Short mmCIF file of C-alpha atoms in Angstrom, two decimals:
data_model
loop_
_atom_site.label_atom_id
_atom_site.label_comp_id
_atom_site.label_asym_id
_atom_site.label_seq_id
_atom_site.Cartn_x
_atom_site.Cartn_y
_atom_site.Cartn_z
CA UNK A 1 10.79 -6.47 53.34
CA UNK A 2 10.55 -8.73 50.75
CA UNK A 3 13.78 -9.83 48.81
CA UNK A 4 14.67 -7.89 44.67
CA UNK A 5 14.86 -10.01 42.21
CA UNK A 6 18.37 -9.16 40.34
CA UNK A 7 15.50 -7.68 38.11
CA UNK A 8 14.20 -5.16 40.14
CA UNK A 9 17.82 -4.36 41.21
CA UNK A 10 18.17 -3.32 37.54
CA UNK A 11 15.49 -2.09 37.15
CA UNK A 12 15.39 0.60 40.33
CA UNK A 13 19.24 1.66 39.00
CA UNK A 14 18.12 2.64 36.16
CA UNK A 15 15.06 5.03 36.98
CA UNK A 16 14.52 7.85 38.86
CA UNK A 17 11.95 8.20 41.71
CA UNK A 18 9.59 11.24 40.69
CA UNK A 19 11.14 12.40 37.67
CA UNK A 20 8.79 12.96 34.63
CA UNK A 21 10.29 11.44 31.47
CA UNK A 22 10.77 12.95 27.97
CA UNK A 23 8.77 11.00 25.82
CA UNK A 24 11.48 9.30 23.48
CA UNK A 25 14.02 9.26 26.77
CA UNK A 26 11.58 7.53 29.01
CA UNK A 27 10.58 4.79 25.42
CA UNK A 28 14.22 4.14 25.23
CA UNK A 29 15.44 3.62 28.77
CA UNK A 30 12.45 1.06 29.41
CA UNK A 31 12.95 -0.57 25.89
CA UNK A 32 16.78 -0.91 27.93
CA UNK A 33 15.76 -2.82 31.02
CA UNK A 34 16.31 -6.51 31.39
CA UNK A 35 13.68 -8.16 29.30
CA UNK A 36 11.07 -10.40 30.02
CA UNK A 37 10.73 -14.10 28.46
CA UNK A 38 8.19 -12.94 26.11
CA UNK A 39 8.31 -9.87 23.93
CA UNK A 40 6.64 -7.02 26.27
CA UNK A 41 3.72 -4.33 25.33
CA UNK A 42 4.46 -0.43 25.61
CA UNK A 43 1.05 0.59 27.97
CA UNK A 44 -0.35 3.15 28.46
CA UNK A 45 -1.93 5.14 31.31
CA UNK A 46 -3.59 8.58 31.22
CA UNK A 47 -5.41 10.09 34.17
CA UNK A 48 -7.79 12.53 33.27
CA UNK A 49 -9.76 15.07 35.52
CA UNK A 50 -13.36 13.47 35.01
CA UNK A 51 -16.00 11.82 38.05
CA UNK A 52 -16.10 8.05 36.91
CA UNK A 53 -19.74 8.24 38.94
CA UNK A 54 -20.74 10.71 37.10
CA UNK A 55 -22.11 8.71 33.89
CA UNK A 56 -21.35 11.86 31.77
CA UNK A 57 -18.28 12.03 32.99
CA UNK A 58 -17.26 8.08 31.68
CA UNK A 59 -14.68 8.23 28.82
CA UNK A 60 -15.16 5.42 26.49
CA UNK A 61 -14.14 5.47 22.82
CA UNK A 62 -11.87 3.46 20.75
CA UNK A 63 -8.45 4.79 18.08
CA UNK A 64 -7.34 3.97 15.92
CA UNK A 65 -3.99 3.87 16.40
CA UNK A 66 -1.09 5.67 13.49
CA UNK A 67 1.38 2.61 13.81
CA UNK A 68 -0.89 -0.56 15.42
CA UNK A 69 0.07 -2.43 17.80
CA UNK A 70 2.00 -5.38 16.83
CA UNK A 71 -0.31 -8.02 17.55
CA UNK A 72 -2.66 -9.65 15.65
CA UNK A 73 -5.95 -9.12 15.97
CA UNK A 74 -8.24 -11.89 15.73
CA UNK A 75 -11.50 -10.93 14.72
CA UNK A 76 -15.30 -12.18 14.26
CA UNK A 77 -18.05 -10.17 12.86
CA UNK A 78 -21.83 -11.01 13.15
CA UNK A 79 -23.90 -10.56 10.12
CA UNK A 80 -25.05 -11.61 6.99
CA UNK A 81 -25.76 -11.65 3.46
CA UNK A 82 -23.77 -8.78 1.16
CA UNK A 83 -21.78 -7.63 4.36
CA UNK A 84 -21.00 -10.72 5.68
CA UNK A 85 -18.97 -11.08 1.88
CA UNK A 86 -17.81 -7.47 3.01
CA UNK A 87 -16.47 -8.89 6.59
CA UNK A 88 -14.68 -11.65 5.05
CA UNK A 89 -13.15 -9.62 1.99
CA UNK A 90 -11.94 -6.58 4.87
CA UNK A 91 -10.36 -9.91 6.81
CA UNK A 92 -12.06 -11.45 8.98
CA UNK A 93 -11.34 -14.18 10.25
CA UNK A 94 -15.12 -15.75 11.30
CA UNK A 95 -18.27 -14.61 9.57
CA UNK A 96 -21.74 -16.30 10.86
CA UNK A 97 -25.21 -15.68 12.91
CA UNK A 98 -27.37 -18.32 14.60
CA UNK A 99 -24.21 -20.76 14.27
CA UNK A 100 -21.66 -18.51 15.10
CA UNK A 101 -23.22 -17.90 18.39
CA UNK A 102 -23.34 -21.36 19.17
CA UNK A 103 -20.22 -21.88 18.82
CA UNK A 104 -19.00 -18.76 21.31
CA UNK A 105 -21.75 -20.47 23.95
CA UNK A 106 -19.84 -23.95 23.06
CA UNK A 107 -16.72 -22.02 24.37
CA UNK A 108 -15.00 -21.07 20.72
CA UNK A 109 -13.82 -17.76 21.94
CA UNK A 110 -10.38 -17.17 20.10
CA UNK A 111 -11.03 -13.36 19.00
CA UNK A 112 -9.84 -9.79 20.35
CA UNK A 113 -12.74 -7.81 18.94
CA UNK A 114 -16.69 -8.81 18.22
CA UNK A 115 -18.73 -6.32 15.84
CA UNK A 116 -22.10 -6.78 14.85
CA UNK A 117 -24.39 -5.32 12.47
CA UNK A 118 -27.37 -3.78 14.09
CA UNK A 119 -29.35 -6.80 12.68
CA UNK A 120 -27.45 -9.11 14.41
CA UNK A 121 -28.07 -7.54 18.29
CA UNK A 122 -30.41 -9.82 18.34
CA UNK A 123 -28.75 -13.06 18.07
CA UNK A 124 -25.71 -11.30 20.49
CA UNK A 125 -27.95 -10.37 22.35
CA UNK A 126 -27.58 -13.70 23.59
CA UNK A 127 -24.29 -13.41 24.50
CA UNK A 128 -24.21 -11.14 27.00
CA UNK A 129 -23.01 -13.54 29.62
CA UNK A 130 -20.39 -14.89 27.79
CA UNK A 131 -18.71 -12.16 25.66
CA UNK A 132 -19.05 -9.26 28.48
CA UNK A 133 -17.37 -10.51 31.12
CA UNK A 134 -13.99 -10.83 28.37
CA UNK A 135 -15.15 -7.08 27.66
CA UNK A 136 -16.30 -8.59 24.00
CA UNK A 137 -19.46 -7.77 23.60
CA UNK A 138 -20.14 -5.15 20.91
CA UNK A 139 -21.44 -1.07 21.68
CA UNK A 140 -21.65 1.32 19.68
CA UNK A 141 -19.82 3.95 21.63
CA UNK A 142 -16.41 1.99 20.55
CA UNK A 143 -17.54 0.97 16.72
CA UNK A 144 -18.45 -3.02 17.16
CA UNK A 145 -22.13 -2.11 16.54
CA UNK A 146 -21.81 -0.55 12.71
CA UNK A 147 -23.72 -0.62 9.44
CA UNK A 148 -20.46 -0.69 8.48
CA UNK A 149 -18.75 -4.26 9.14
CA UNK A 150 -16.37 -3.92 6.67
CA UNK A 151 -14.64 -0.43 7.74
CA UNK A 152 -14.17 -1.15 11.22
CA UNK A 153 -13.15 -5.12 10.96
CA UNK A 154 -10.34 -2.99 8.58
CA UNK A 155 -9.88 -0.50 11.54
CA UNK A 156 -9.65 -3.83 14.35
CA UNK A 157 -7.00 -5.34 11.79
CA UNK A 158 -4.87 -1.59 12.02
CA UNK A 159 -4.50 -1.52 15.27
CA UNK A 160 -7.80 0.34 17.02
CA UNK A 161 -7.33 0.67 21.00
CA UNK A 162 -10.55 0.49 22.75
CA UNK A 163 -10.96 1.57 26.34
CA UNK A 164 -12.63 3.55 28.96
CA UNK A 165 -11.98 5.10 32.31
CA UNK A 166 -11.31 3.03 35.57
CA UNK A 167 -13.83 3.58 38.75
CA UNK A 168 -10.48 6.13 39.54
CA UNK A 169 -10.59 8.42 35.98
CA UNK A 170 -7.64 6.14 35.09
CA UNK A 171 -7.52 5.41 31.29
CA UNK A 172 -5.91 2.08 30.08
CA UNK A 173 -4.00 1.01 26.39
CA UNK A 174 -2.00 -0.87 24.71
CA UNK A 175 0.20 1.01 22.33
CA UNK A 176 2.82 -1.14 20.69
CA UNK A 177 5.71 -3.49 21.11
CA UNK A 178 8.98 -3.58 22.40
CA UNK A 179 10.68 -2.93 19.32
CA UNK A 180 8.94 -0.06 18.37
CA UNK A 181 10.62 3.07 16.92
CA UNK A 182 10.30 5.53 19.75
CA UNK A 183 8.67 7.96 16.67
CA UNK A 184 6.15 6.04 15.93
CA UNK A 185 5.23 4.95 19.42
CA UNK A 186 4.72 8.55 20.60
CA UNK A 187 3.05 9.26 17.74
CA UNK A 188 0.35 6.76 18.46
CA UNK A 189 0.38 8.10 21.82
CA UNK A 190 -0.51 11.08 20.95
CA UNK A 191 -3.02 10.13 18.77
CA UNK A 192 -4.84 8.37 21.86
CA UNK A 193 -4.73 11.90 23.75
CA UNK A 194 -6.38 13.37 20.58
CA UNK A 195 -8.93 11.43 20.84
CA UNK A 196 -9.07 12.03 24.22
CA UNK A 197 -9.07 15.75 24.19
CA UNK A 198 -12.13 15.33 21.08
CA UNK A 199 -14.07 13.38 23.66
CA UNK A 200 -13.78 15.79 26.56
CA UNK A 201 -17.12 15.53 28.54
CA UNK A 202 -18.58 18.74 28.56
CA UNK A 203 -19.59 18.72 32.60
CA UNK A 204 -15.58 17.92 33.05
CA UNK A 205 -14.66 20.67 34.89
CA UNK A 206 -10.35 22.04 35.07
CA UNK A 207 -7.23 20.32 34.14
CA UNK A 208 -8.97 17.37 31.99
CA UNK A 209 -5.29 15.14 31.00
CA UNK A 210 -3.53 14.82 34.56
CA UNK A 211 -0.68 12.58 34.47
CA UNK A 212 -0.06 10.25 31.30
CA UNK A 213 2.38 7.25 32.39
CA UNK A 214 4.65 4.88 29.83
CA UNK A 215 5.16 1.69 31.45
CA UNK A 216 5.71 -2.21 29.87
CA UNK A 217 3.85 -5.00 30.04
CA UNK A 218 6.11 -6.50 33.39
CA UNK A 219 7.90 -2.96 33.72
CA UNK A 220 7.99 0.20 35.63
CA UNK A 221 5.88 3.18 34.79
CA UNK A 222 7.71 5.94 34.01
CA UNK A 223 5.70 9.89 34.33
CA UNK A 224 6.05 11.40 30.63
CA UNK A 225 6.20 15.17 30.82
CA UNK A 226 3.56 16.46 29.02
CA UNK A 227 5.29 19.56 27.42
CA UNK A 228 6.93 16.83 24.87
CA UNK A 229 3.95 15.41 23.43
CA UNK A 230 2.19 16.99 19.87
CA UNK A 231 -0.71 17.77 21.68
#
């Protein structure tokens, strides 16, 4: 058996296996664990009662967290004319059409979110092999293909998170950073779960939100007692 590091030992001593934690207790415990060499994120995993093999049970959407994620988000927008001016005014880092596509094909992909107006999809469509593998391809289901690019930019900058169920029916996303107050972190998680319930597939039967797990980037996952959340 591999030897535990000093950090892993310290974590194992504090974490109670099999326990469902009150949310505030979990957030406080995770923040108290030995720190990594960077500011870690708080991440959430929500196990949903869906069958991801069925197309009508794939859960994919986006949620604007009330307190953001604590990350600086770089946004590129494909659009033109007045919409381009509106996107820049809303805070977009780069706006363009064919010129922006050429930059991305050349390897300039230092963006966290890519947004496009519908009329720009003729240009964006050429970038599937570039943007797709990085999860950057604009998609109307998560609000990144829209005529209202300015609002999409504002949402992205405000801390909108995008997610999709994986092959096990679990969604994963960041909900904050170490240093967030527990009540703000909790409100972010509650907003996410409220949105997940709002978009519950009609064909999903039985318990929908089966398990909620909170972790930090390099830390353990703590199961949350859902009765401690206002959802």
